[in-house]
Coordinates of C-alpha atoms and ligand atoms in Angstrom, one line a residue:
Chain A
X10 CA 152.3 -26.9 172.9
X11 CA 149.5 -25.3 171.0
X12 CA 145.9 -25.9 172.0
X13 CA 145.4 -28.1 169.0
X14 CA 148.2 -30.4 170.0
X15 CA 147.1 -30.4 173.6
X16 CA 143.7 -31.6 172.6
X17 CA 145.4 -34.4 170.8
X18 CA 147.8 -35.1 173.6
X19 CA 145.2 -35.4 176.3
X20 CA 143.0 -37.1 173.9
X21 CA 139.5 -35.6 173.9
X22 CA 138.0 -38.8 172.7
X23 CA 141.3 -40.6 172.4
X24 CA 141.7 -43.8 174.4
X25 CA 144.8 -45.9 174.8
X26 CA 142.6 -49.0 174.9
X27 CA 142.1 -48.6 171.2
X28 CA 145.9 -49.0 170.8
X29 CA 145.9 -52.1 172.9
X30 CA 143.3 -53.9 170.8
X31 CA 145.9 -54.4 168.1
X32 CA 148.2 -56.4 170.4
X33 CA 148.3 -60.0 171.3
X34 CA 148.2 -61.2 174.9
X35 CA 148.0 -64.4 176.7
X36 CA 146.4 -63.4 180.0
X37 CA 147.2 -65.6 183.0
X38 CA 143.7 -65.5 184.3
X39 CA 143.4 -65.1 188.1
X40 CA 147.2 -64.6 188.5
X41 CA 147.9 -60.9 188.0
X42 CA 151.6 -60.2 187.9
X43 CA 151.2 -56.8 189.4
X44 CA 149.3 -56.0 192.6
X45 CA 148.8 -52.7 194.5
X46 CA 149.3 -52.8 198.2
X47 CA 146.1 -51.9 200.1
X48 CA 146.0 -48.1 200.9
X49 CA 143.6 -45.4 202.0
X50 CA 145.3 -42.5 200.4
X51 CA 147.6 -43.1 197.4
X52 CA 151.2 -41.8 197.5
X53 CA 152.2 -39.3 194.9
X54 CA 154.2 -42.0 193.1
X55 CA 151.2 -44.3 193.0
X56 CA 149.0 -41.5 191.7
X57 CA 151.5 -40.8 189.0
X58 CA 150.9 -44.2 187.5
X59 CA 147.5 -43.2 186.4
X60 CA 149.1 -41.2 183.6
X61 CA 152.7 -42.7 183.5
X62 CA 151.6 -46.2 182.5
X63 CA 151.7 -46.4 178.7
X64 CA 148.9 -48.9 178.7
X65 CA 146.6 -47.0 181.0
X66 CA 146.4 -49.8 183.5
X67 CA 146.0 -47.7 186.6
X68 CA 143.0 -45.5 187.5
X69 CA 141.6 -43.8 190.5
X70 CA 138.3 -45.2 191.9
X71 CA 135.5 -43.2 193.3
X72 CA 136.8 -43.4 196.8
X73 CA 140.2 -42.1 195.8
X74 CA 142.3 -45.3 195.8
X75 CA 144.4 -46.3 192.8
X76 CA 143.3 -49.6 191.1
X77 CA 145.0 -51.6 188.4
X78 CA 143.6 -53.7 185.6
X79 CA 146.7 -55.2 184.0
X80 CA 145.3 -57.2 181.1
X81 CA 146.8 -54.7 178.7
X82 CA 150.2 -54.5 180.4
X83 CA 153.1 -54.0 178.1
X84 CA 155.6 -55.2 180.7
X85 CA 157.7 -52.1 180.4
X86 CA 158.4 -51.7 184.1
X87 CA 157.7 -48.0 184.3
X88 CA 155.3 -48.4 187.3
X89 CA 157.9 -50.5 189.1
X90 CA 160.6 -47.9 188.7
X91 CA 158.3 -45.0 189.7
X92 CA 157.2 -46.8 192.9
X93 CA 160.5 -48.5 193.8
X94 CA 161.1 -46.1 196.7
X95 CA 157.6 -46.1 198.1
X96 CA 156.9 -49.8 197.6
X97 CA 153.3 -49.2 196.6
X98 CA 153.2 -52.2 194.2
X99 CA 154.4 -55.7 193.9
X100 CA 155.7 -56.3 190.4
X101 CA 156.8 -59.5 188.8
X102 CA 157.1 -60.8 185.3
X103 CA 154.1 -62.8 184.2
X104 CA 154.7 -66.5 184.4
X105 CA 156.8 -67.8 181.5
X106 CA 154.9 -67.6 178.2
X107 CA 152.1 -65.4 179.5
X108 CA 151.5 -61.7 179.0
X109 CA 152.1 -59.6 175.9
X110 CA 153.3 -61.2 172.7
X111 CA 154.9 -58.8 170.3
X112 CA 154.7 -59.8 166.7
X113 CA 157.0 -57.0 165.5
X114 CA 158.5 -55.4 168.6
Chain B
X18 CA 165.7 -79.6 188.4
X19 CA 167.7 -80.0 185.2
X20 CA 170.0 -82.8 186.0
X21 CA 172.8 -82.0 183.5
X22 CA 175.4 -79.5 184.7
X23 CA 176.2 -76.8 182.2
X24 CA 179.3 -74.8 181.5
X25 CA 177.2 -71.7 181.3
X26 CA 173.6 -70.5 181.8
X27 CA 172.5 -67.4 179.9
X28 CA 169.4 -65.6 181.2
X29 CA 167.5 -63.9 178.3
X30 CA 167.4 -64.4 174.5
X31 CA 167.8 -60.7 173.4
X32 CA 170.8 -59.5 171.4
X33 CA 173.1 -59.7 174.5
X34 CA 172.1 -63.1 175.7
X35 CA 172.1 -64.5 172.1
X36 CA 175.6 -63.1 171.4
X37 CA 176.9 -64.7 174.6
X38 CA 175.2 -68.0 174.1
X39 CA 176.2 -68.2 170.4
X40 CA 179.9 -67.4 171.1
X41 CA 180.2 -70.0 173.9
X42 CA 178.2 -72.7 172.1
X43 CA 180.2 -72.3 168.9
X44 CA 183.4 -72.9 171.0
X45 CA 181.9 -76.2 172.2
X46 CA 180.7 -75.1 175.7
X47 CA 177.6 -76.7 177.1
X48 CA 175.2 -73.7 177.2
X49 CA 171.6 -73.5 178.6
X50 CA 169.7 -70.4 177.7
X51 CA 166.4 -69.4 179.5
X52 CA 163.9 -67.0 178.0
X53 CA 160.6 -65.9 179.6
X54 CA 158.8 -65.2 176.3
X55 CA 156.9 -67.7 174.2
X56 CA 159.6 -67.2 171.6
X57 CA 162.7 -65.1 171.6
X58 CA 161.7 -61.5 170.7
X59 CA 158.1 -61.8 171.9
X60 CA 158.9 -59.5 174.8
X61 CA 161.3 -57.2 173.0
X62 CA 161.0 -53.8 171.5
X63 CA 163.5 -51.7 169.5
X64 CA 163.3 -48.8 167.0
X65 CA 164.9 -50.7 165.3
X66 CA 168.3 -50.0 163.8
X67 CA 170.7 -52.9 163.6
X68 CA 174.4 -51.9 163.4
X69 CA 176.1 -54.5 161.1
X70 CA 179.6 -54.3 162.6
X71 CA 178.7 -55.8 166.0
X72 CA 176.8 -58.7 164.5
X73 CA 179.4 -59.3 161.8
X74 CA 182.0 -59.9 164.5
X75 CA 179.7 -62.8 165.7
X76 CA 178.1 -64.1 162.5
X77 CA 180.2 -62.7 159.6
X78 CA 177.7 -63.9 156.9
X79 CA 174.5 -62.8 158.7
X80 CA 173.3 -61.0 155.6
X81 CA 172.6 -64.3 153.9
X82 CA 169.6 -65.2 155.9
X83 CA 168.9 -62.6 158.7
X84 CA 165.5 -60.9 158.4
X85 CA 166.7 -57.4 157.4
X86 CA 164.3 -54.8 156.4
X87 CA 166.0 -51.9 154.7
X88 CA 169.6 -50.7 154.6
X89 CA 169.9 -47.0 155.6
X90 CA 171.0 -44.6 153.0
X91 CA 169.6 -41.4 154.6
X92 CA 169.6 -40.0 158.1
X93 CA 167.4 -37.1 158.9
X94 CA 167.9 -35.2 162.2
X95 CA 164.9 -32.9 162.9
X96 CA 164.6 -30.1 165.5
X97 CA 160.9 -29.5 165.7
X98 CA 158.4 -27.0 167.0
X99 CA 154.7 -27.3 166.8
X100 CA 154.5 -26.4 163.1
X101 CA 158.0 -26.8 161.6
X102 CA 161.2 -28.6 161.7
X103 CA 164.8 -27.6 160.9
X104 CA 166.5 -30.6 159.5
X105 CA 170.0 -31.9 159.0
X106 CA 169.9 -34.6 156.4
X107 CA 172.6 -36.8 155.1
X108 CA 172.1 -39.1 152.2
X109 CA 174.8 -40.9 150.3
X110 CA 175.1 -43.3 147.5
X111 CA 178.0 -44.7 149.4
X112 CA 175.5 -46.4 151.7
X113 CA 174.4 -48.5 148.8
X114 CA 177.4 -50.7 149.4
X115 CA 177.9 -54.4 149.2
X116 CA 177.9 -54.8 153.0
X117 CA 175.7 -52.0 154.3
X118 CA 176.5 -50.6 157.7
X119 CA 173.0 -50.1 159.2
X120 CA 169.7 -51.8 158.6
X121 CA 166.2 -51.5 160.0
X122 CA 164.9 -54.7 161.5
X123 CA 161.8 -55.9 163.4
X124 CA 163.0 -57.3 166.7
X125 CA 160.5 -60.1 167.1
X126 CA 161.6 -61.5 163.8
X127 CA 165.3 -60.7 164.2
X128 CA 165.5 -62.3 167.7
X129 CA 163.9 -65.5 166.4
X130 CA 166.5 -65.7 163.6
X131 CA 169.4 -65.0 166.0
X132 CA 168.1 -67.6 168.3
X133 CA 168.0 -70.2 165.6
X134 CA 171.7 -69.6 165.0
X135 CA 172.3 -70.0 168.7
X136 CA 170.6 -73.4 168.7
X137 CA 172.4 -74.5 165.6
X138 CA 175.6 -73.7 167.4
X139 CA 174.5 -76.2 170.0
X140 CA 173.0 -74.2 172.9
X141 CA 169.9 -75.5 174.6
X142 CA 167.1 -72.9 174.7
X143 CA 164.1 -73.1 177.1
X144 CA 161.4 -70.6 176.4
X145 CA 158.4 -69.7 178.6
X146 CA 160.8 -70.0 181.5
X147 CA 161.3 -67.0 183.8
X148 CA 164.4 -67.1 186.0
X149 CA 163.3 -66.1 189.5
X150 CA 166.6 -66.1 191.4
X151 CA 170.2 -67.0 191.5
X152 CA 171.4 -70.0 193.5
X153 CA 174.6 -69.5 195.5
X154 CA 176.9 -71.9 197.4
X155 CA 178.0 -71.4 201.0
X156 CA 180.8 -69.0 199.9
X157 CA 178.4 -66.8 198.0
X158 CA 179.5 -67.9 194.5
X159 CA 176.6 -68.1 192.0
X160 CA 176.2 -71.7 191.0
X161 CA 172.9 -71.6 189.0
X162 CA 169.4 -70.3 188.8
X163 CA 165.9 -71.1 190.0
X164 CA 163.0 -70.8 187.5
X165 CA 159.2 -70.6 187.6
X166 CA 158.9 -74.0 186.0
X167 CA 157.8 -75.8 189.1
X168 CA 160.6 -74.1 191.0
X169 CA 163.0 -76.0 188.7
X170 CA 166.7 -75.2 189.1
X171 CA 169.7 -75.5 186.8
X172 CA 173.4 -75.4 187.7
X173 CA 176.4 -74.1 185.8
X174 CA 179.9 -72.8 186.3
X175 CA 178.8 -69.3 185.3
X176 CA 175.5 -67.4 184.9
X177 CA 175.5 -64.7 182.3
X178 CA 172.7 -62.2 182.9
X179 CA 171.4 -60.8 179.6
X180 CA 168.0 -60.1 181.2
X181 CA 167.5 -56.6 179.8
X182 CA 166.7 -53.2 181.3
X183 CA 164.5 -54.3 184.2
X184 CA 167.0 -56.8 185.3
X185 CA 165.0 -58.2 188.2
X186 CA 167.1 -61.3 188.8
X187 CA 170.3 -59.3 189.3
X188 CA 168.6 -56.6 191.2
X189 CA 166.7 -58.9 193.6
X190 CA 169.9 -60.8 194.2
X191 CA 171.6 -57.6 195.2
X192 CA 174.0 -57.5 192.3
X193 CA 173.0 -54.0 191.4
X194 CA 170.8 -51.2 192.6
X195 CA 167.2 -50.5 191.4
X196 CA 166.8 -48.3 188.3
X197 CA 166.4 -44.6 189.0
X198 CA 163.4 -42.9 187.4
X199 CA 165.7 -40.1 186.1
X200 CA 168.1 -42.4 184.4
X201 CA 165.7 -44.5 182.4
X202 CA 163.5 -43.6 179.5
X203 CA 160.0 -44.9 178.6
X204 CA 159.5 -45.3 174.9
X205 CA 156.3 -46.1 173.1
X206 CA 156.1 -47.3 169.5
X207 CA 153.7 -48.2 166.8
X208 CA 154.0 -50.2 163.7
X209 CA 152.3 -48.6 160.7
X210 CA 151.8 -50.7 157.6
X211 CA 151.9 -49.3 154.1
X212 CA 152.5 -50.9 150.6
X213 CA 156.2 -50.9 149.7
X214 CA 155.7 -48.7 146.7
X215 CA 154.0 -46.1 148.9
X216 CA 157.0 -46.1 151.3
X217 CA 159.4 -45.9 148.4
X218 CA 157.7 -42.9 146.8
X219 CA 157.0 -41.1 150.1
X220 CA 160.6 -41.4 151.3
X221 CA 162.3 -41.2 147.9
X222 CA 163.7 -44.7 148.0
X223 CA 164.2 -47.6 145.6
X224 CA 164.6 -51.3 146.3
X225 CA 165.7 -52.0 149.9
X226 CA 167.0 -48.5 150.6
X227 CA 165.8 -47.0 153.9
X228 CA 165.5 -43.6 155.7
X229 CA 165.5 -42.9 159.4
X230 CA 164.2 -39.7 161.1
X231 CA 165.4 -38.8 164.6
X232 CA 163.5 -35.9 166.1
X233 CA 163.7 -33.7 169.1
X234 CA 162.1 -30.4 170.2
X235 CA 158.6 -29.5 171.4
X236 CA 157.4 -32.9 170.5
X237 CA 158.3 -34.0 174.0
X238 CA 156.4 -31.1 175.5
X239 CA 159.2 -29.8 177.7
X240 CA 160.5 -33.2 178.8
X241 CA 163.8 -34.8 178.0
X242 CA 163.3 -37.2 175.1
X243 CA 163.3 -37.8 171.4
X244 CA 161.0 -39.2 168.7
X245 CA 161.8 -41.4 165.7
X246 CA 160.4 -42.7 162.5
X247 CA 162.1 -45.6 160.6
X248 CA 161.2 -47.1 157.3
X249 CA 160.9 -50.9 157.0
X250 CA 160.0 -52.9 153.9
X251 CA 156.3 -52.7 154.3
X252 CA 155.9 -50.7 157.5
X253 CA 157.0 -47.6 159.3
X254 CA 158.0 -47.7 162.9
X255 CA 157.1 -44.5 164.8
X256 CA 157.8 -43.8 168.4
X257 CA 158.7 -41.4 171.1
X258 CA 160.4 -41.6 174.5
X259 CA 161.1 -39.5 177.5
X260 CA 162.8 -39.9 180.9
X261 CA 160.5 -41.7 183.3
X262 CA 160.8 -39.1 186.1
X263 CA 159.7 -36.5 183.6
X264 CA 156.5 -38.5 182.9
X265 CA 155.9 -39.0 186.6
X266 CA 156.2 -35.4 187.4
X267 CA 154.6 -33.8 184.4
X268 CA 151.3 -35.7 184.3
X269 CA 151.7 -36.2 180.6
X270 CA 151.1 -39.6 178.9
X271 CA 153.4 -41.4 176.5
X272 CA 150.5 -42.3 174.2
X273 CA 149.3 -38.7 174.2
X274 CA 152.8 -37.6 173.0
X275 CA 152.8 -40.3 170.4
X276 CA 149.4 -39.2 169.1
X277 CA 150.6 -35.6 168.9
X278 CA 153.8 -36.6 167.2
X279 CA 152.0 -38.6 164.6
X280 CA 149.7 -35.7 164.0
X281 CA 152.5 -33.2 163.5
X282 CA 152.1 -31.6 160.1
X283 CA 155.5 -32.8 159.1
X284 CA 154.9 -36.4 160.2
X285 CA 151.2 -36.9 159.4
X286 CA 151.6 -37.1 155.6
X287 CA 154.2 -39.8 156.0
X288 CA 151.8 -42.1 157.8
X289 CA 148.7 -41.3 155.8
X290 CA 146.4 -44.3 155.1
X291 CA 148.6 -46.6 157.1
X292 CA 147.3 -49.4 159.2
X293 CA 148.6 -49.7 162.7
X294 CA 149.1 -53.3 163.8
X295 CA 151.0 -53.0 167.1
X296 CA 151.5 -50.7 170.0
X297 CA 154.5 -51.4 172.2
X298 CA 156.3 -49.9 175.2
X299 CA 159.7 -50.5 176.7
X300 CA 162.3 -48.9 178.9
X301 CA 165.7 -47.7 177.7
X302 CA 168.5 -47.4 180.2
X303 CA 169.9 -43.9 179.6
X304 CA 172.0 -43.1 182.7
X305 CA 175.2 -43.8 180.7
X306 CA 178.6 -44.3 182.2
X307 CA 177.8 -43.3 185.7
X308 CA 175.0 -45.8 186.1
X309 CA 176.9 -48.8 184.9
X310 CA 176.6 -51.3 187.8
X311 CA 179.0 -54.0 189.0
X312 CA 179.5 -56.2 185.9
X313 CA 181.0 -59.4 187.3
X314 CA 181.4 -61.4 190.5
X315 CA 182.0 -64.9 191.6
X316 CA 180.1 -67.0 189.1
X317 CA 178.3 -64.2 187.2
X318 CA 178.6 -61.6 184.5
X319 CA 176.2 -58.9 183.3
X320 CA 175.7 -58.0 179.6
X321 CA 173.6 -55.6 177.5
X322 CA 170.8 -53.4 178.9
X323 CA 171.0 -55.1 182.3
X324 CA 174.5 -53.4 182.5
X325 CA 173.1 -50.1 181.3
X326 CA 175.1 -50.4 178.0
X327 CA 173.2 -47.8 175.9
X328 CA 174.6 -44.8 174.1
X329 CA 171.4 -42.7 174.1
X330 CA 172.9 -39.8 172.1
X331 CA 173.7 -42.1 169.2
X332 CA 170.7 -44.4 169.7
X333 CA 173.0 -47.4 170.1
X334 CA 172.0 -50.2 172.3
X335 CA 171.7 -53.5 170.5
X336 CA 175.3 -53.2 169.2
X337 CA 176.6 -52.6 172.7
X338 CA 174.4 -55.6 173.9
X339 CA 175.9 -57.9 171.2
X340 CA 179.4 -56.7 171.9
X341 CA 179.2 -57.1 175.6
X342 CA 177.6 -60.5 175.1
X343 CA 180.3 -61.6 172.7
X344 CA 183.1 -60.4 175.0
X345 CA 181.5 -62.0 178.0
X346 CA 181.4 -65.3 176.1
X347 CA 185.0 -65.0 175.0
X348 CA 186.1 -64.3 178.5
X349 CA 184.4 -67.5 179.8
X350 CA 185.8 -69.5 176.9
X351 CA 189.3 -68.3 177.7
X352 CA 189.0 -69.2 181.4
X353 CA 187.5 -72.5 180.5
X354 CA 190.4 -73.4 178.2
X355 CA 192.9 -72.5 180.9
X356 CA 191.0 -74.5 183.4
X357 CA 190.6 -71.4 185.5
X358 CA 187.8 -70.8 188.0
X359 CA 184.9 -68.4 187.2
X360 CA 186.0 -66.3 190.1
X361 CA 185.5 -62.5 190.5
X362 CA 189.3 -62.0 190.1
X363 CA 189.4 -64.0 186.9
X364 CA 186.2 -62.5 185.4
X365 CA 187.7 -59.0 185.8
X366 CA 189.2 -59.7 182.4
X367 CA 185.7 -59.0 181.0
X368 CA 185.7 -55.4 182.2
X369 CA 189.3 -54.9 181.2
X370 CA 188.6 -56.0 177.6
X371 CA 185.4 -53.9 177.5
X372 CA 187.4 -50.9 178.6
X373 CA 189.4 -51.1 175.4
X374 CA 186.3 -51.2 173.1
X375 CA 184.0 -48.5 171.7
X376 CA 181.5 -49.6 174.3
X377 CA 183.3 -48.2 177.3
X378 CA 185.1 -45.5 175.4
X379 CA 181.9 -44.0 174.0
X380 CA 180.0 -44.2 177.3
X381 CA 182.9 -42.6 179.0
X382 CA 183.2 -39.8 176.4
X383 CA 179.5 -38.9 177.0
X384 CA 179.5 -39.4 180.7
X385 CA 178.2 -35.9 181.4
X386 CA 175.5 -35.9 178.7
X387 CA 172.6 -37.7 180.5
X388 CA 172.7 -35.2 183.4
X389 CA 173.1 -32.3 181.0
X390 CA 170.1 -33.3 179.0
X391 CA 168.0 -33.9 182.0
X392 CA 168.8 -30.5 183.7
X393 CA 168.7 -28.3 180.6
X394 CA 165.1 -28.5 179.4
X395 CA 165.7 -25.4 177.2
X396 CA 167.3 -27.8 174.8
X397 CA 163.9 -29.4 174.1
X398 CA 161.7 -26.4 174.1
X399 CA 163.3 -23.0 173.9
X400 CA 166.1 -23.7 171.5
X401 CA 164.0 -25.7 168.9
X402 CA 161.6 -22.8 168.9
X403 CA 164.3 -20.2 168.5
X404 CA 165.9 -22.2 165.7
X405 CA 162.7 -22.7 163.7
X406 CA 161.8 -19.1 164.2
X407 CA 165.2 -18.0 163.0
X408 CA 164.9 -20.3 159.9
X409 CA 161.6 -18.8 159.1
X410 CA 162.9 -15.2 159.5
X411 CA 165.8 -16.1 157.3
X412 CA 163.9 -17.8 154.5
X413 CA 160.8 -15.6 154.3
X414 CA 161.3 -12.9 151.6
X415 CA 159.4 -9.9 152.7
X416 CA 161.3 -6.8 151.8
X417 CA 163.3 -6.8 155.1
X418 CA 167.0 -6.5 154.4
X419 CA 169.3 -9.4 155.4
X420 CA 171.3 -7.5 158.1
X421 CA 168.0 -6.5 159.8
X422 CA 167.0 -10.2 159.7
X423 CA 170.3 -11.2 161.2
X424 CA 169.8 -8.7 164.0
X425 CA 166.3 -9.8 164.6
X426 CA 167.5 -13.5 164.9
X427 CA 170.2 -12.5 167.3
X428 CA 167.8 -10.4 169.4
X429 CA 165.4 -13.3 169.6
X430 CA 168.1 -15.5 171.0
X431 CA 169.1 -12.9 173.5
X432 CA 165.5 -12.3 174.5
X433 CA 164.9 -16.1 174.9
X434 CA 167.9 -16.6 177.0
X435 CA 170.4 -14.2 178.6
X436 CA 173.8 -13.8 177.0
X437 CA 175.4 -15.6 179.9
X438 CA 172.8 -18.3 179.6
X439 CA 173.5 -18.8 175.9
X440 CA 177.3 -18.9 176.5
X441 CA 176.8 -21.2 179.5
X442 CA 174.7 -23.6 177.5
X443 CA 177.2 -23.7 174.6
X444 CA 180.0 -24.2 177.1
X445 CA 178.2 -27.0 178.9
X446 CA 177.4 -28.7 175.7
X447 CA 180.9 -28.5 174.4
X448 CA 182.3 -29.8 177.7
X449 CA 179.9 -32.7 177.8
X450 CA 180.7 -33.6 174.2
X451 CA 184.4 -33.5 174.6
Ligands
FAD526 C1 161.9 -47.9 171.5 C2 163.4 -48.4 171.5 C3 164.1 -48.1 170.4 C4 165.5 -48.5 170.4 N1 166.2 -48.3 169.2 C5 167.4 -48.8 169.1 C6 168.0 -48.8 167.8 O1 167.5 -48.3 166.9 N2 169.3 -49.4 167.7 C7 169.8 -50.0 168.8 O2 170.9 -50.5 168.6 N3 169.3 -50.1 170.0 C8 168.0 -49.5 170.2 N4 167.3 -49.7 171.4 C9 168.0 -50.4 172.5 C10 168.0 -51.9 172.3 O3 166.7 -52.3 172.1 C11 168.6 -52.5 173.6 O4 169.8 -52.0 173.9 C12 168.8 -54.0 173.4 O5 167.6 -54.7 173.1 C13 169.4 -54.7 174.6 O6 169.5 -56.0 174.4 P1 169.5 -57.0 175.7 O7 169.7 -58.4 175.1 O8 170.5 -56.6 176.7 O9 168.1 -56.9 176.3 P2 166.7 -57.3 175.7 O10 166.6 -57.1 174.3 O11 165.7 -56.5 176.6 O12 166.5 -58.8 176.0 C14 166.4 -59.3 177.3 C15 165.7 -60.7 177.2 O13 165.7 -61.4 178.5 C16 164.4 -61.9 178.7 N5 164.3 -62.0 180.2 C17 164.3 -60.9 181.0 N6 164.2 -61.3 182.3 C18 164.1 -62.7 182.2 C19 164.0 -63.7 183.3 N7 164.0 -63.4 184.5 N8 164.0 -65.0 182.9 C20 164.1 -65.3 181.5 N9 164.2 -64.4 180.5 C21 164.2 -63.1 180.9 C22 163.5 -61.0 178.0 O14 162.3 -61.6 177.7 C23 164.3 -60.6 176.7 O15 164.1 -61.6 175.7 C24 166.0 -49.2 171.5 C25 165.2 -49.5 172.6 C26 163.9 -49.1 172.6 C27 163.1 -49.5 173.8
SF4_527 S1 154.7 -52.5 183.4 FE1 154.3 -50.8 182.1 S2 152.5 -51.3 181.0 FE2 152.6 -52.7 182.7 S3 151.3 -51.8 184.3 FE3 153.5 -51.1 184.6 S4 153.7 -49.2 183.5 FE4 151.8 -50.2 182.8

């Protein structure tokens, strides 16, 4: 890729949160459908989620662990598939009716 | 606990589940359908192109009231590098026919419509209900499902799993293995709204005519994947997808690729001044023939994406979903009429029938393609670059004679890839296509 496209791709100033604002969600407050198992050092698979999640739900905290804020989750399952072998996360669908609501899909 | 006993329970109200539920309800079977979304379609994402044939075999007069966007009269296949594309376009007045062959649709609206037909046919639909597990009897036969509605259960002679690509119910019940990161793609998509007249003039359309663009090349930044742009009545769907393991290993983001794709000089003018109203993501099973799991057993059948029924090369999925759903339904109806048990041996008829349809024939024909595309990244970077460069050499008029231009193009290919590499790639592609 050219530099110009790279700048776009990695988004100097571009935030996925801006995309998520357009969506409708019904958040199941206090009942996250995805949880990360406690860890000191994240596995390679878990670390990969910080960029592979299309909603940017995963991030690394100051002490090096991976955290998740899943309010913007699009329920795609990518994080589940990537960590299936390592078992780093516990993934379920949100309770019936909760989660993302696509108007167009 | 739902007291009533059903002939069939269908998990999911996507195209596969709806096709199965409709077919069975229409034949008078007592059908319960369970959907985790607030309404059918609220969790579903597609490009989306609807292939008429598969739906026509279920609801022949669907054109009368289905929410169709535009019928497709032009297909553009683009091989792109950073600044250019080489295109293969096909447009024909023949596609302005009485019963068009392909339409763009919006899944949330289409699924709602399909579901209304399923209910009219007599099936009972419960939304906001996530199926959590299968219930089995002592002999291991599936007899029903458990849901997250206060642990409520429902019983039936057969459970048809149309639960889509993640397929947690089937997986967690041990019916099929976990998805592999290298055989499933992550696609992201945005809905961009524009006035109809703008779409029509930008894409050279009139009335309900539509155009679709399928793109590959450097837009996926070295990963295995494709981009797309489809015209709807008052919106344009634009998206891009790559194999999940490529995302995991490359450190690249799907939304970053989408932004770059939208900003490509050939795409940007098509989206200018549009208003984005939704950002969605979804997985696509792309492992093909070799990743098809067990499709039937005592008391259960699998349809649609849960059975990996996607032909990624041709971007067909919903039609395979509807076809497998319909045939699953017909299989159950036939057994029911014979008074035969929903046993593994009897349900094998489902797979035998599928084998004779385009679903299995096409997936079998392309069985080598997924691995080929995954292992030969030159198809997504090197070749698009060589092709666009060759086009530029060829079309630029600069005093260089044509034979020298031909030689320069040949040399660029030889330099980019060894002769044996070139021949090998051509051979591999031909073999996989056969
Ligand atoms: C970006 C993108 C573009 C695509 N483009 C095209 C295209 O242009 N043309 C085409 O033909 N195909 C396309 N496809 C593929 C097509 O969308 C799928 O093949 C098709 O949707 C599969 O239908 P399905 O019914 O099997 O699964 P789905 O449509 O995924 O439906 C599954 C349903 O089951 C529900 N569900 C899941 N689990 C549970 C549970 N435990 N309990 C209750 N309900 C549950 C879900 O909410 C959902 O409604 C595309 C896919 C994507 C992601
Ligand atoms: S399911 Fe998809 S959107 Fe949700 S957290 Fe996982 S990767 Fe992100």
